[in-house]
């Protein structure tokens, strides 16, 4: 081999490959701007695996290793903020949804208590910045499904007080006031064609409280109505682009244009079924969704919403929360600017959250909405009617007709006993 060629070969080996360069660049960017992810279901795993007994040795978040999420992986992945989902299944609707939601909120608070060197539970945009500066994973709560408030604005307000900072209006079931994505598959019938009158009050109350509205899982009509009426920008905490993979959980183009005009945010989901509409996907396939949202709605509309620990099929190269830098490297390889990358990682979410907080401040002095949902809209065997009728929930006091019948029967019995 001629000397010149050897020299060239050595140079080629010494220089990092462009892939390696992009990964190093991604790490450098993420040290300053770690990712704030929109949706992670670790709390569901803690319920499912350990019935929320976090102090079991096998539930230790440092050693836990059959989940997508644990503390070493969060560190490796440069996760600086996480909306932890306090998901409870649709099966709980009209049953124990509120109680189970409270339990999942409790488990997030206990994560922060048990691992204070890793997690800082925060409730506002300044809190996120501060936690990141202190090297903590800013931990926030997202309520995944309107069924969690059991059609009550009072429960909504109470969840806010306990730290909930977004609510997905539906999971994969209609609530008594909003339609979910399954109506677009025609496997369920549309009931509200978006939101009922009460559903619009829920959105207004969320604006007043400063709770972000999340449109993952809702029907396209619900997306459009909410984007039209919300006083603050909204998020899709874990949804991808319909034009890249036509799954009804994804966001169609006309909605992406509304996202752009309202300053809202699509935090792209990594679940294979939403990324490629198949059971296999790559880092590049996820980047295609990010490129697409950027093309249609602008770079300021892009975020990360991995859906880790909520799904069972993740792209090769994005297997767990340690892998975010690989996706960032892919965006850099596609010539995203550092500013665009930082936007997608964190700044876009912070912008939306600050705007939600600004709308809250502008509505200070507006009274809490006291409107109850109509009783007919929620009537069921698990529900009393206190407050709805004058002698509601009258288990103690038998209705007049029953009392009369009892009196007559008693009288008759007495009469018979006298006769016999
Ligand atoms: C989890 O395990 C680590 C490493 O063994 C240990 O240092 C830590 O105290 C444990 N934390 C809890 C909350 O059990
Ligand atoms: C995963 O954790 C379990 C229990 O803590 C441990 O026995 C096992 O060796 C670990 N596996 C790996 C691959 O680290
Ligand atoms: C959006 O709001 C405007 C004005 O309130 C209304 O005329 C229009 O029909 C609404 N569009 C949708 C899709 O709700
Ligand atoms: C990125 O920019 C470089 C240099 O301008 C160019 O050669 C390359 O084709 C671009 N890549 C993509 C994916 O646009
Ligand atoms: Zn979900």
Coordinates of C-alpha atoms and ligand atoms in Angstrom, one line a residue:
X1 CA 0.0 0.0 0.0
X2 CA 1.5 3.4 -1.0
X3 CA 2.4 5.6 2.0
X4 CA -0.2 8.3 1.1
X5 CA -3.0 5.8 1.2
X6 CA -2.0 4.6 4.6
X7 CA -1.9 8.1 5.9
X8 CA -5.4 8.8 4.5
X9 CA -6.7 5.6 6.0
X10 CA -5.3 6.5 9.4
X11 CA -6.9 10.0 9.1
X12 CA -10.3 8.4 8.3
X13 CA -10.0 6.1 11.3
X14 CA -9.0 9.0 13.6
X15 CA -11.8 11.3 12.5
X16 CA -15.1 10.6 14.2
X17 CA -17.7 9.4 11.7
X18 CA -20.5 12.0 11.0
X19 CA -22.9 9.7 13.0
X20 CA -20.5 9.9 16.0
X21 CA -20.1 13.6 15.6
X22 CA -23.8 14.1 15.6
X23 CA -24.1 12.0 18.8
X24 CA -21.5 14.1 20.5
X25 CA -23.1 17.3 19.4
X26 CA -26.5 15.9 20.7
X27 CA -24.9 15.2 24.1
X28 CA -23.4 18.6 24.2
X29 CA -26.8 20.3 23.5
X30 CA -28.6 18.1 25.9
X31 CA -26.3 18.8 28.8
X32 CA -27.4 22.4 28.6
X33 CA -30.9 21.7 27.5
X34 CA -32.1 18.3 28.7
X35 CA -35.4 16.9 27.2
X36 CA -38.7 17.6 28.8
X37 CA -40.9 14.7 27.7
X38 CA -44.7 14.9 27.6
X39 CA -45.7 11.4 28.6
X40 CA -44.3 8.5 30.6
X41 CA -46.3 5.7 32.2
X42 CA -43.8 4.6 34.9
X43 CA -46.5 5.2 37.6
X44 CA -48.7 2.7 35.8
X45 CA -45.9 0.1 35.9
X46 CA -45.5 0.8 39.6
X47 CA -49.2 0.0 40.1
X48 CA -49.2 -3.0 37.8
X49 CA -46.0 -4.6 39.1
X50 CA -45.9 -3.7 42.7
X51 CA -49.4 -2.4 43.6
X52 CA -47.6 0.9 44.3
X53 CA -45.4 -0.5 47.0
X54 CA -42.4 1.5 46.1
X55 CA -40.3 0.4 49.0
X56 CA -40.2 -3.3 47.9
X57 CA -36.5 -4.0 47.1
X58 CA -37.5 -5.0 43.5
X59 CA -39.3 -1.7 43.0
X60 CA -36.1 0.3 43.7
X61 CA -36.0 2.8 40.8
X62 CA -32.2 2.6 40.7
X63 CA -32.1 -1.2 40.0
X64 CA -35.5 -1.7 38.3
X65 CA -34.5 -3.1 34.9
X66 CA -37.6 -4.6 33.2
X67 CA -39.1 -1.2 32.5
X68 CA -38.2 1.5 29.9
X69 CA -37.5 3.9 32.7
X70 CA -35.2 3.8 35.7
X71 CA -32.9 6.3 37.3
X72 CA -29.6 5.4 35.5
X73 CA -31.5 5.4 32.2
X74 CA -33.0 8.8 32.8
X75 CA -29.6 10.2 33.6
X76 CA -28.0 8.6 30.5
X77 CA -30.8 10.0 28.3
X78 CA -30.5 13.5 29.6
X79 CA -34.1 13.7 30.8
X80 CA -34.6 17.0 32.6
X81 CA -38.3 17.1 32.9
X82 CA -41.0 14.5 32.7
X83 CA -44.8 14.7 32.8
X84 CA -45.6 11.4 34.6
X85 CA -48.9 10.0 33.5
X86 CA -51.3 9.2 36.3
X87 CA -53.2 7.0 33.9
X88 CA -56.1 4.8 35.1
X89 CA -57.9 2.6 32.6
X90 CA -61.3 3.5 31.0
X91 CA -62.7 0.5 32.9
X92 CA -62.6 2.6 36.0
X93 CA -65.0 5.2 34.4
X94 CA -68.1 5.6 36.6
X95 CA -66.4 3.3 39.2
X96 CA -63.2 4.0 41.1
X97 CA -61.5 6.4 38.6
X98 CA -61.1 9.3 41.0
X99 CA -59.7 7.2 43.8
X100 CA -57.3 5.4 41.5
X101 CA -56.2 8.7 40.0
X102 CA -55.4 10.0 43.5
X103 CA -53.4 6.9 44.2
X104 CA -51.3 7.4 41.0
X105 CA -50.8 11.0 42.0
X106 CA -49.7 9.9 45.4
X107 CA -47.2 7.4 43.9
X108 CA -45.6 10.3 41.8
X109 CA -45.3 12.4 45.0
X110 CA -43.7 9.4 46.7
X111 CA -41.2 9.0 43.9
X112 CA -40.0 12.6 44.6
X113 CA -40.0 11.9 48.4
X114 CA -38.0 8.6 48.1
X115 CA -35.5 9.8 45.5
X116 CA -35.0 13.5 46.3
X117 CA -31.5 13.5 44.7
X118 CA -33.1 12.5 41.4
X119 CA -36.7 13.9 41.2
X120 CA -38.1 17.3 42.1
X121 CA -41.9 17.5 42.0
X122 CA -42.7 20.9 40.5
X123 CA -45.9 22.6 39.3
X124 CA -44.9 25.6 37.2
X125 CA -42.5 26.6 34.4
X126 CA -40.1 28.3 36.8
X127 CA -40.0 25.1 38.9
X128 CA -39.0 23.2 35.8
X129 CA -36.1 25.6 35.1
X130 CA -35.0 25.5 38.8
X131 CA -35.1 21.7 39.0
X132 CA -33.0 21.4 35.8
X133 CA -30.5 23.9 37.2
X134 CA -30.2 21.8 40.3
X135 CA -29.6 18.6 38.2
X136 CA -32.9 17.1 39.1
X137 CA -35.6 15.5 36.8
X138 CA -38.4 18.1 37.1
X139 CA -41.4 15.9 37.7
X140 CA -45.0 17.0 36.8
X141 CA -48.3 15.2 36.7
X142 CA -50.4 14.6 33.6
X143 CA -53.9 13.2 34.1
X144 CA -54.6 10.8 31.2
X145 CA -58.3 10.9 30.5
X146 CA -61.3 13.0 31.4
X147 CA -62.9 10.0 33.1
X148 CA -60.5 10.8 36.0
X149 CA -62.6 13.8 37.1
X150 CA -65.9 11.9 37.0
X151 CA -67.6 14.8 35.3
X152 CA -67.0 17.2 38.2
X153 CA -65.3 20.7 37.9
X154 CA -64.7 20.4 41.7
X155 CA -62.7 17.3 41.2
X156 CA -60.8 19.0 38.3
X157 CA -59.9 21.9 40.6
X158 CA -58.9 19.5 43.4
X159 CA -56.6 17.6 41.0
X160 CA -55.0 20.9 40.0
X161 CA -54.4 21.8 43.7
X162 CA -52.7 18.3 44.1
X163 CA -50.3 19.1 41.2
X164 CA -52.0 18.0 38.0
X165 CA -50.7 20.3 35.2
X166 CA -52.3 18.7 32.2
X167 CA -55.3 16.6 31.5
X168 CA -55.9 14.6 28.4
X169 CA -59.6 15.2 27.7
X170 CA -60.3 11.5 27.0
X171 CA -58.4 8.3 27.0
X172 CA -59.7 5.6 24.6
X173 CA -63.3 6.0 25.7
X174 CA -65.9 8.8 25.5
X175 CA -66.6 10.6 28.7
X176 CA -70.1 12.1 29.3
X177 CA -68.7 15.3 27.8
X178 CA -66.0 14.5 25.1
X179 CA -65.5 12.1 22.2
X180 CA -62.4 10.0 21.9
X181 CA -60.4 8.9 18.8
X182 CA -62.2 5.6 18.5
X183 CA -65.2 7.4 17.0
X184 CA -62.9 8.2 14.0
X185 CA -62.3 4.5 13.5
X186 CA -66.1 3.9 13.5
X187 CA -65.7 1.3 16.2
X188 CA -67.5 3.7 18.5
X189 CA -70.4 6.2 17.7
X190 CA -69.8 9.9 18.0
X191 CA -71.8 11.2 20.9
X192 CA -70.8 14.9 21.3
X193 CA -69.2 15.5 17.9
X194 CA -66.3 17.0 19.9
X195 CA -67.4 18.5 23.2
X196 CA -70.7 18.8 24.9
X197 CA -71.8 22.1 26.5
X198 CA -70.3 20.8 29.8
X199 CA -67.1 19.8 28.0
X200 CA -66.6 23.4 26.9
X201 CA -66.9 24.4 30.6
X202 CA -64.2 21.9 31.4
X203 CA -61.8 23.5 28.9
X204 CA -62.7 27.0 30.1
X205 CA -62.1 26.0 33.7
X206 CA -58.7 24.4 32.8
X207 CA -57.8 27.7 31.1
X208 CA -58.8 29.6 34.3
X209 CA -56.9 27.2 36.5
X210 CA -53.7 27.1 34.4
X211 CA -53.9 23.4 33.6
X212 CA -52.8 22.5 30.1
X213 CA -55.3 20.9 27.8
X214 CA -54.0 17.7 26.2
X215 CA -55.5 16.5 23.0
X216 CA -53.8 13.1 22.6
X217 CA -56.4 10.3 22.4
X218 CA -59.4 12.6 21.5
X219 CA -61.4 12.6 18.3
X220 CA -60.5 14.9 15.4
X221 CA -63.8 16.9 16.1
X222 CA -62.7 17.3 19.7
X223 CA -59.3 18.5 18.6
X224 CA -60.8 21.1 16.3
X225 CA -63.4 22.4 18.8
X226 CA -60.8 22.7 21.6
X227 CA -58.2 24.4 19.4
X228 CA -61.0 26.9 18.4
X229 CA -62.2 27.7 22.0
X230 CA -59.2 27.3 24.3
X231 CA -57.9 30.7 25.5
X232 CA -54.4 29.2 25.8
X233 CA -52.3 27.0 23.5
X234 CA -52.7 23.2 24.0
X235 CA -50.5 20.2 23.8
X236 CA -50.6 16.7 22.2
X237 CA -48.6 15.0 25.0
X238 CA -47.9 11.9 22.9
X239 CA -49.2 11.9 19.3
X240 CA -47.5 11.7 15.9
X241 CA -48.4 12.8 12.4
X242 CA -51.3 11.2 10.6
X243 CA -49.9 11.9 7.1
X244 CA -46.8 9.8 7.9
X245 CA -48.7 7.0 9.5
X246 CA -52.5 7.1 9.1
X247 CA -53.4 5.9 12.6
X248 CA -56.4 7.7 14.2
X249 CA -54.3 8.4 17.3
X250 CA -52.2 10.7 15.2
X251 CA -52.7 14.4 14.2
X252 CA -54.1 15.2 10.7
X253 CA -52.8 18.1 8.7
X254 CA -55.7 20.5 9.1
X255 CA -55.3 20.1 12.9
X256 CA -51.5 20.7 12.5
X257 CA -52.3 24.0 10.9
X258 CA -54.5 24.9 13.8
X259 CA -51.6 23.9 16.1
X260 CA -49.4 26.4 14.2
X261 CA -51.9 29.2 14.3
X262 CA -52.5 28.8 18.1
X263 CA -48.9 28.3 19.1
X264 CA -49.7 24.8 20.3
X265 CA -47.4 21.7 20.5
X266 CA -47.2 18.2 19.2
X267 CA -45.0 16.0 21.4
X268 CA -44.2 13.1 19.0
X269 CA -45.0 9.6 20.2
X270 CA -42.4 6.8 19.7
X271 CA -44.9 3.8 19.7
X272 CA -44.2 1.7 16.6
X273 CA -47.9 1.4 15.8
X274 CA -48.2 5.2 15.6
X275 CA -44.8 5.7 13.9
X276 CA -44.9 3.3 11.0
X277 CA -48.4 1.8 11.4
X278 CA -46.6 -1.6 11.9
X279 CA -44.7 -3.4 14.7
X280 CA -41.3 -2.2 13.6
X281 CA -39.7 1.2 13.4
X282 CA -36.4 3.0 13.5
X283 CA -35.0 6.3 14.9
X284 CA -35.2 7.7 11.4
X285 CA -38.9 6.8 11.2
X286 CA -39.6 8.9 14.4
X287 CA -37.5 11.7 12.9
X288 CA -39.7 11.6 9.9
X289 CA -42.7 12.6 12.1
X290 CA -40.7 15.4 13.7
X291 CA -39.7 16.7 10.3
X292 CA -43.3 16.5 9.1
X293 CA -44.7 18.4 12.1
X294 CA -41.9 21.0 11.6
X295 CA -42.8 21.3 7.9
X296 CA -46.5 21.8 8.4
X297 CA -46.7 23.5 11.8
X298 CA -43.2 24.9 12.2
X299 CA -40.2 24.0 14.4
X300 CA -41.9 25.6 17.4
X301 CA -44.7 23.1 17.3
X302 CA -42.4 20.0 17.8
X303 CA -41.8 18.2 21.1
X304 CA -41.0 14.7 22.5
X305 CA -43.7 12.5 23.9
X306 CA -42.0 9.1 24.1
X307 CA -44.9 7.1 25.8
X308 CA -42.3 5.0 27.5
X309 CA -43.6 2.3 29.8
X310 CA -47.1 2.8 28.2
X311 CA -46.4 0.8 25.0
X312 CA -44.9 -2.5 24.1
X313 CA -43.2 -1.8 20.8
X314 CA -40.5 0.8 20.5
X315 CA -38.2 1.7 17.6
X316 CA -34.8 0.0 17.2
X317 CA -32.4 2.6 18.8
X318 CA -35.1 4.1 21.0
X319 CA -35.7 1.1 23.3
X320 CA -35.7 3.1 26.6
X321 CA -35.4 6.5 28.1
X322 CA -31.5 6.4 27.8
X323 CA -31.9 6.8 24.0
X324 CA -33.1 10.3 23.4
X325 CA -29.7 11.5 22.3
X326 CA -29.9 9.1 19.3
X327 CA -33.0 10.9 18.1
X328 CA -31.5 14.3 18.6
X329 CA -28.4 13.2 16.7
X330 CA -30.7 12.1 13.8
X331 CA -32.4 15.6 13.8
X332 CA -28.9 17.2 13.6
X333 CA -28.0 14.9 10.8
X334 CA -31.1 16.3 9.0
X335 CA -29.8 19.8 9.5
X336 CA -32.0 20.9 12.3
X337 CA -30.4 24.0 13.8
X338 CA -29.3 24.0 17.4
X339 CA -32.1 26.4 18.2
X340 CA -34.8 24.2 16.6
X341 CA -33.4 21.2 18.5
X342 CA -33.5 23.1 21.8
X343 CA -37.0 24.1 21.0
X344 CA -38.2 20.5 20.5
X345 CA -36.3 19.3 23.6
X346 CA -37.6 21.8 26.1
X347 CA -38.2 25.4 25.0
X348 CA -41.4 24.8 23.1
X349 CA -43.0 23.1 26.0
X350 CA -41.8 25.9 28.4
X351 CA -43.3 28.5 26.0
X352 CA -46.7 26.8 26.0
X353 CA -46.6 26.3 29.7
X354 CA -45.7 30.0 30.3
X355 CA -48.5 31.1 28.0
X356 CA -51.0 28.8 29.9
X357 CA -49.7 30.5 33.2
X358 CA -50.1 33.9 31.6
X359 CA -53.8 33.1 30.7
X360 CA -54.4 31.9 34.2
X361 CA -53.0 35.2 35.6
X362 CA -55.1 37.2 33.1
X363 CA -58.2 35.4 34.4
X364 CA -57.4 36.0 38.1
X365 CA -60.6 37.3 39.7
X366 CA -62.8 35.1 37.5
X367 CA -64.8 32.9 39.8
X368 CA -64.6 29.1 39.8
X369 CA -67.4 27.6 37.6
X370 CA -70.0 26.0 39.9
X371 CA -72.1 24.4 37.1
X372 CA -72.8 20.8 37.8
X373 CA -73.2 18.4 34.9
X374 CA -76.8 17.5 34.2
X375 CA -77.8 14.5 36.3
X376 CA -79.2 12.7 33.3
X377 CA -75.8 12.9 31.6
X378 CA -74.1 10.8 34.4
X379 CA -76.9 8.8 36.0
X380 CA -75.8 5.3 36.9
X381 CA -76.0 2.7 39.6
X382 CA -72.9 3.9 41.4
X383 CA -74.1 7.4 41.8
X384 CA -76.2 9.2 44.4
X385 CA -78.1 12.3 43.5
X386 CA -77.4 14.5 46.5
X387 CA -77.6 18.1 45.5
X388 CA -79.6 17.4 42.4
X389 CA -83.0 16.9 44.0
X390 CA -84.5 18.2 47.3
X391 CA -84.8 14.7 48.9
X392 CA -81.9 13.2 46.9
X393 CA -80.0 10.1 48.1
X394 CA -82.8 9.3 50.5
X395 CA -81.7 5.9 51.8
X396 CA -82.4 7.2 55.3
X397 CA -85.9 8.4 54.7
X398 CA -88.2 6.2 52.7
X399 CA -90.2 8.0 50.0
X400 CA -93.8 8.9 51.1
X401 CA -95.5 6.1 49.0
X402 CA -93.2 3.5 50.5
X403 CA -93.9 4.8 54.0
X404 CA -97.6 4.7 53.4
X405 CA -97.5 1.1 52.1
X406 CA -95.4 0.1 55.2
X407 CA -98.0 1.8 57.5
X408 CA -100.8 0.1 55.8
X409 CA -99.1 -3.3 56.0
X410 CA -98.3 -2.8 59.7
X411 CA -101.9 -1.8 60.4
X412 CA -103.1 -4.8 58.6
X413 CA -100.8 -7.1 60.5
X414 CA -101.9 -5.7 63.8
X415 CA -105.6 -6.1 62.8
X416 CA -105.0 -9.7 61.8
X417 CA -103.1 -10.4 65.1
X418 CA -106.1 -9.1 67.0
X419 CA -108.6 -11.1 64.9
X420 CA -106.7 -14.4 65.3
Ligands
LIG1 C1 -32.2 1.7 46.0 O1 -31.0 1.0 45.7 C2 -29.8 1.7 45.9 C3 -28.7 0.9 45.3 O2 -28.7 -0.3 45.9 C4 -29.7 2.2 47.3 O3 -28.5 3.0 47.5 C5 -30.9 3.0 47.7 O4 -30.9 3.4 49.0 C6 -32.2 2.3 47.4 N1 -33.3 3.2 47.5 C7 -34.5 2.9 48.1 C8 -35.5 4.0 48.2 O5 -34.7 1.7 48.4
LIG2 C1 -32.5 -7.0 37.0 O1 -32.8 -6.9 38.4 C2 -33.0 -8.1 39.1 C3 -33.6 -7.8 40.5 O2 -33.2 -6.6 41.0 C4 -31.6 -8.8 39.1 O3 -31.7 -10.0 39.8 C5 -31.1 -9.0 37.7 O4 -29.8 -9.5 37.7 C6 -31.1 -7.7 36.9 N1 -30.8 -8.0 35.5 C7 -30.0 -7.2 34.8 C8 -29.8 -7.6 33.4 O5 -29.3 -6.3 35.3
LIG3 C1 -64.8 28.2 15.7 O1 -65.3 29.4 16.4 C2 -66.0 30.2 15.5 C3 -66.3 31.5 16.3 O2 -66.7 31.2 17.6 C4 -67.2 29.5 14.9 O3 -67.8 30.3 14.0 C5 -66.7 28.2 14.2 O4 -67.8 27.5 13.7 C6 -65.9 27.4 15.1 N1 -65.3 26.2 14.4 C7 -65.3 25.0 15.0 C8 -64.7 23.9 14.2 O5 -65.8 24.7 16.1
LIG4 C1 -27.5 19.1 5.2 O1 -26.7 20.2 4.8 C2 -25.5 19.7 4.1 C3 -24.6 20.9 3.9 O2 -25.3 22.0 3.5 C4 -26.0 19.1 2.8 O3 -24.9 18.6 2.1 C5 -26.9 17.9 3.2 O4 -27.4 17.3 2.0 C6 -28.1 18.3 4.0 N1 -28.8 17.2 4.5 C7 -30.1 17.1 4.5 C8 -30.7 15.8 5.0 O5 -30.8 18.0 4.2
LIG5 ZN1 -51.8 7.3 26.0

